[in-house]
PDB file of C-alpha atoms in Angstrom:
ATOM      1  CA  MET A   1      32.828  -2.568 -20.428  1.00 63.00           C
ATOM      2  CA  PRO A   2      33.390  -2.372 -16.734  1.00 67.00           C
ATOM      3  CA  ILE A   3      30.925  -0.255 -14.730  1.00 67.00           C
ATOM      4  CA  ALA A   4      33.425   1.806 -13.479  1.00 71.00           C
ATOM      5  CA  GLN A   5      34.643   3.107 -16.793  1.00 75.00           C
ATOM      6  CA  LEU A   6      31.051   3.630 -17.591  1.00 73.00           C
ATOM      7  CA  THR A   7      30.319   5.684 -14.740  1.00 72.00           C
ATOM      8  CA  ARG A   8      33.427   7.836 -15.741  1.00 75.00           C
ATOM      9  CA  GLN A   9      32.505   8.124 -19.255  1.00 76.00           C
ATOM     10  CA  PHE A  10      28.580   8.994 -18.799  1.00 73.00           C
ATOM     11  CA  GLY A  11      29.743  10.995 -15.599  1.00 75.00           C
ATOM     12  CA  VAL A  12      27.205   9.355 -13.326  1.00 74.00           C
ATOM     13  CA  SER A  13      27.426   7.475 -10.069  1.00 75.00           C
ATOM     14  CA  ARG A  14      27.374   3.846 -10.044  1.00 72.00           C
ATOM     15  CA  ASP A  15      23.818   3.671  -8.323  1.00 73.00           C
ATOM     16  CA  ILE A  16      22.442   5.802 -11.008  1.00 75.00           C
ATOM     17  CA  LEU A  17      23.915   3.838 -13.690  1.00 70.00           C
ATOM     18  CA  TYR A  18      22.613   0.245 -11.963  1.00 68.00           C
ATOM     19  CA  ARG A  19      19.266   2.122 -11.360  1.00 71.00           C
ATOM     20  CA  HIS A  20      18.695   3.056 -14.818  1.00 70.00           C
ATOM     21  CA  VAL A  21      20.131   0.056 -16.521  1.00 65.00           C
ATOM     22  CA  LYS A  22      17.488  -2.144 -14.756  1.00 67.00           C
ATOM     23  CA  HIS A  23      14.799   0.023 -16.565  1.00 67.00           C
ATOM     24  CA  MET A  24      16.194  -0.166 -20.363  1.00 66.00           C
ATOM     25  CA  THR A  25      14.069  -1.364 -23.013  1.00 63.00           C
ATOM     26  CA  PRO A  26      15.688  -3.840 -25.668  1.00 68.00           C
ATOM     27  CA  GLY A  27      16.045  -0.873 -28.024  1.00 65.00           C
ATOM     28  CA  VAL A  28      18.159   1.247 -25.574  1.00 61.00           C
ATOM     29  CA  VAL A  29      20.287  -1.607 -24.892  1.00 63.00           C
ATOM     30  CA  ASP A  30      20.841  -2.347 -28.287  1.00 65.00           C
ATOM     31  CA  ALA A  31      21.772   1.451 -29.233  1.00 58.00           C
ATOM     32  CA  MET A  32      24.003   1.317 -26.365  1.00 56.00           C
ATOM     33  CA  GLN A  33      25.977  -1.522 -27.529  1.00 59.00           C
ATOM     34  CA  SER A  34      26.173  -0.357 -31.318  1.00 60.00           C
ATOM     35  CA  SER A  35      28.629   2.485 -31.043  1.00 55.00           C
ATOM     36  CA  PRO A  36      30.353   4.663 -28.365  1.00 59.00           C
ATOM     37  CA  GLN A  37      28.392   7.831 -29.641  1.00 56.00           C
ATOM     38  CA  LEU A  38      25.275   6.092 -29.519  1.00 55.00           C
ATOM     39  CA  ARG A  39      26.044   4.543 -26.235  1.00 60.00           C
ATOM     40  CA  ALA A  40      26.300   8.437 -24.525  1.00 63.00           C
ATOM     41  CA  LEU A  41      23.180   9.398 -26.837  1.00 65.00           C
ATOM     42  CA  ALA A  42      21.025   6.661 -25.570  1.00 69.00           C
ATOM     43  CA  LEU A  43      22.194   7.168 -21.904  1.00 72.00           C
ATOM     44  CA  VAL A  44      21.266  10.574 -22.293  1.00 73.00           C
ATOM     45  CA  ASP A  45      18.041   9.977 -23.722  1.00 76.00           C
ATOM     46  CA  ARG A  46      17.146   7.560 -21.126  1.00 78.00           C
ATOM     47  CA  MET A  47      17.998   9.982 -18.512  1.00 79.00           C
ATOM     48  CA  ALA A  48      15.740  12.745 -20.163  1.00 82.00           C
ATOM     49  CA  SER A  49      13.004  10.085 -19.972  1.00 84.00           C
ATOM     50  CA  ILE A  50      13.425   9.266 -16.471  1.00 86.00           C
ATOM     51  CA  ALA A  51      13.309  12.970 -15.577  1.00 86.00           C
ATOM     52  CA  ASP A  52      10.392  13.365 -17.706  1.00 88.00           C
ATOM     53  CA  ASP A  53       8.594  10.263 -16.118  1.00 89.00           C
ATOM     54  CA  ALA A  54       9.386  11.487 -12.525  1.00 88.00           C
ATOM     55  CA  ARG A  55       8.142  14.918 -13.549  1.00 89.00           C
ATOM     56  CA  THR A  56       4.462  13.838 -14.491  1.00 92.00           C
ATOM     57  CA  GLY A  57       4.628  11.273 -11.544  1.00 90.00           C
ATOM     58  CA  ARG A  58       5.503  14.255  -9.306  1.00 88.00           C
ATOM     59  CA  ILE A  59       2.793  16.414 -10.784  1.00 91.00           C
ATOM     60  CA  GLY A  60       0.385  13.857 -10.419  1.00 90.00           C
ATOM     61  CA  ALA A  61       1.302  12.649  -6.708  1.00 86.00           C
ATOM     62  CA  TYR A  62       0.980  16.277  -5.653  1.00 84.00           C
ATOM     63  CA  ALA A  63      -2.403  16.524  -7.570  1.00 87.00           C
ATOM     64  CA  ALA A  64      -3.637  13.461  -5.549  1.00 86.00           C
ATOM     65  CA  GLY A  65      -2.418  15.005  -2.096  1.00 82.00           C
ATOM     66  CA  ASN A  66       0.577  12.434  -1.721  1.00 82.00           C
ATOM     67  CA  ALA A  67       3.423  15.141  -0.853  1.00 82.00           C
ATOM     68  CA  TRP A  68       5.528  12.418   0.322  1.00 86.00           C
ATOM     69  CA  LEU A  69       5.688  10.604  -3.212  1.00 86.00           C
ATOM     70  CA  GLY A  70       5.772  13.998  -4.724  1.00 83.00           C
ATOM     71  CA  ALA A  71       8.877  14.991  -3.092  1.00 88.00           C
ATOM     72  CA  ARG A  72      10.772  11.554  -3.724  1.00 86.00           C
ATOM     73  CA  LEU A  73       9.912  11.902  -7.554  1.00 88.00           C
ATOM     74  CA  GLY A  74      10.850  15.473  -7.384  1.00 86.00           C
ATOM     75  CA  ASP A  75      14.361  14.407  -6.373  1.00 87.00           C
ATOM     76  CA  SER A  76      14.558  11.641  -8.742  1.00 85.00           C
ATOM     77  CA  GLU A  77      13.973  14.244 -11.815  1.00 85.00           C
ATOM     78  CA  LEU A  78      16.429  16.537 -10.348  1.00 85.00           C
ATOM     79  CA  ARG A  79      19.142  14.290  -9.910  1.00 84.00           C
ATOM     80  CA  ALA A  80      18.587  13.002 -13.404  1.00 82.00           C
ATOM     81  CA  LEU A  81      18.501  16.549 -14.558  1.00 81.00           C
ATOM     82  CA  GLU A  82      21.507  17.450 -12.642  1.00 81.00           C
ATOM     83  CA  ALA A  83      23.297  14.147 -13.981  1.00 79.00           C
ATOM     84  CA  MET A  84      22.673  15.359 -17.792  1.00 77.00           C
ATOM     85  CA  ALA A  85      23.902  19.050 -16.641  1.00 78.00           C
ATOM     86  CA  ASP A  86      27.041  17.578 -15.150  1.00 76.00           C
ATOM     87  CA  ARG A  87      27.849  15.610 -18.064  1.00 72.00           C
ATOM     88  CA  PHE A  88      27.406  18.270 -20.442  1.00 73.00           C
ATOM     89  CA  LYS A  89      29.023  20.809 -18.284  1.00 73.00           C
ATOM     90  CA  ILE A  90      25.961  23.073 -18.225  1.00 70.00           C
ATOM     91  CA  ASP A  91      26.682  26.168 -15.849  1.00 71.00           C
ATOM     92  CA  HIS A  92      23.245  26.479 -13.812  1.00 65.00           C
ATOM     93  CA  ASP A  93      24.277  29.973 -12.978  1.00 71.00           C
ATOM     94  CA  ALA A  94      25.374  30.955 -16.468  1.00 68.00           C
ATOM     95  CA  LEU A  95      21.564  29.590 -17.480  1.00 64.00           C
ATOM     96  CA  ALA A  96      19.740  31.769 -15.257  1.00 70.00           C
ATOM     97  CA  ASP A  97      21.796  34.684 -16.067  1.00 74.00           C
ATOM     98  CA  ASP A  98      21.073  34.383 -19.506  1.00 70.00           C
ATOM     99  CA  HIS A  99      17.495  33.905 -18.830  1.00 67.00           C
ATOM    100  CA  ARG A 100      17.365  37.442 -16.863  1.00 78.00           C
ATOM    101  CA  ARG A 101      19.409  39.122 -19.770  1.00 80.00           C
ATOM    102  CA  ALA A 102      16.797  37.712 -22.432  1.00 76.00           C
ATOM    103  CA  LEU A 103      13.969  38.849 -19.860  1.00 76.00           C
ATOM    104  CA  GLU A 104      15.344  42.571 -19.385  1.00 82.00           C
ATOM    105  CA  THR A 105      15.992  42.406 -23.106  1.00 82.00           C
ATOM    106  CA  ALA A 106      12.214  41.738 -23.798  1.00 79.00           C
ATOM    107  CA  ARG A 107      11.055  44.341 -21.275  1.00 80.00           C
ATOM    108  CA  GLN A 108      13.143  46.928 -23.133  1.00 84.00           C
ATOM    109  CA  ALA A 109      11.867  46.024 -26.208  1.00 82.00           C
ATOM    110  CA  ALA A 110       8.349  46.528 -25.327  1.00 84.00           C
ATOM    111  CA  GLY A 111       9.244  49.936 -23.721  1.00 83.00           C
ATOM    112  CA  LEU A 112      10.719  51.049 -27.036  1.00 85.00           C
ATOM    113  CA  ALA A 113       7.543  49.732 -29.109  1.00 84.00           C
ATOM    114  CA  ARG A 114       5.304  51.887 -26.736  1.00 85.00           C
ATOM    115  CA  ALA A 115       7.765  54.810 -27.101  1.00 89.00           C
ATOM    116  CA  VAL A 116       7.554  54.418 -30.869  1.00 87.00           C
ATOM    117  CA  ASP A 117       3.908  54.188 -30.963  1.00 87.00           C
ATOM    118  CA  ARG A 118       3.585  57.225 -28.734  1.00 90.00           C
ATOM    119  CA  ALA A 119       5.640  59.179 -31.048  1.00 91.00           C
ATOM    120  CA  VAL A 120       4.145  58.286 -34.279  1.00 89.00           C
ATOM    121  CA  GLU A 121       0.890  59.222 -32.276  1.00 90.00           C
ATOM    122  CA  GLN A 122       2.270  62.742 -31.731  1.00 94.00           C
ATOM    123  CA  HIS A 123       4.374  62.996 -35.006  1.00 93.00           C
ATOM    124  CA  PRO A 124       2.352  61.000 -37.909  1.00 91.00           C
ATOM    125  CA  GLU A 125       5.030  61.943 -40.290  1.00 92.00           C
ATOM    126  CA  LEU A 126       7.603  59.643 -38.524  1.00 92.00           C
ATOM    127  CA  ALA A 127       5.754  56.685 -39.464  1.00 91.00           C
ATOM    128  CA  GLU A 128       6.883  56.909 -42.814  1.00 93.00           C
ATOM    129  CA  ILE A 129      10.308  57.560 -41.838  1.00 94.00           C
ATOM    130  CA  LEU A 130      10.398  54.529 -39.383  1.00 92.00           C
ATOM    131  CA  ALA A 131       8.698  52.296 -42.123  1.00 92.00           C
ATOM    132  CA  ALA A 132      11.315  53.030 -44.616  1.00 94.00           C
ATOM    133  CA  ALA A 133      14.026  52.348 -41.966  1.00 92.00           C
ATOM    134  CA  ALA A 134      12.100  49.097 -41.148  1.00 89.00           C
ATOM    135  CA  ASP A 135      12.361  48.085 -44.933  1.00 92.00           C
ATOM    136  CA  ALA A 136      16.064  49.032 -44.948  1.00 93.00           C
ATOM    137  CA  GLU A 137      16.579  46.890 -41.982  1.00 90.00           C
ATOM    138  CA  GLY A 138      14.698  43.825 -43.391  1.00 90.00           C
ATOM    139  CA  ILE A 139      11.625  43.713 -41.327  1.00 86.00           C
ATOM    140  CA  PRO A 140       8.994  44.518 -43.740  1.00 89.00           C
ATOM    141  CA  GLU A 141       6.278  43.577 -41.243  1.00 86.00           C
ATOM    142  CA  ILE A 142       7.066  46.183 -38.744  1.00 85.00           C
ATOM    143  CA  ALA A 143       6.966  48.840 -41.926  1.00 88.00           C
ATOM    144  CA  ALA A 144       3.425  47.365 -42.744  1.00 88.00           C
ATOM    145  CA  MET A 145       2.457  48.122 -39.103  1.00 85.00           C
ATOM    146  CA  LEU A 146       3.738  51.633 -39.044  1.00 87.00           C
ATOM    147  CA  ARG A 147       2.031  52.397 -42.448  1.00 89.00           C
ATOM    148  CA  ASN A 148      -1.347  51.133 -41.024  1.00 85.00           C
ATOM    149  CA  GLU A 149      -1.019  48.400 -43.895  1.00 77.00           C
ATOM    150  CA  PRO A 150      -3.423  45.104 -43.507  1.00 70.00           C
ATOM    151  CA  THR A 151      -1.195  42.528 -41.965  1.00 55.00           C
ATOM    152  CA  THR A 152      -1.668  38.620 -42.322  1.00 54.00           C
ATOM    153  CA  ASP A 153      -2.696  36.770 -38.668  1.00 47.00           C
ATOM    154  CA  HIS A 154       0.622  36.069 -37.727  1.00 46.00           C
ATOM    155  CA  GLU A 155       1.945  39.578 -37.864  1.00 45.00           C
ATOM    156  CA  THR A 156      -1.346  40.804 -36.266  1.00 44.00           C
ATOM    157  CA  SER A 157      -0.802  38.362 -33.363  1.00 43.00           C
ATOM    158  CA  THR A 158       2.832  39.672 -33.230  1.00 45.00           C
ATOM    159  CA  ARG A 159       1.761  43.133 -33.108  1.00 45.00           C
ATOM    160  CA  GLU A 160      -0.862  42.599 -30.456  1.00 47.00           C
ATOM    161  CA  ILE A 161       1.805  41.151 -28.043  1.00 46.00           C
ATOM    162  CA  ALA A 162       4.228  43.954 -28.586  1.00 45.00           C
TER     163      ALA A 162
END
């Protein structure tokens, strides 16, 4: 397949494609030649591997005090990740917004858990009302906590986190 067609198909530059092709293992080459779907998957897998290797090298370079090499490897890692994000049309701003919303939701959930704990401490009769509601919602672990029933280790660790 012509290089120009590959760069269009995979959404990468000629330089990236040539640089990565020369580092491919025979298994990756075989997979790329077997079918169009596997070719795309093999390229993405290789780019992810390059990003991971660059990250490991970057961390090691900085730990060894080699800032120049760390910066170069960080640039390689970033370019591999950006090529994959471009290929899959991943919107970085949308991901950041999703992350911020998830953090805010977690903060609110923790606040709600503290408010419920305070309310139950001040009005113990609420514990059974809330436990019955938790059972009705299909969350028996929460109901057990509200009733102060013994819980499994997983449930205890979840409770301690909240």
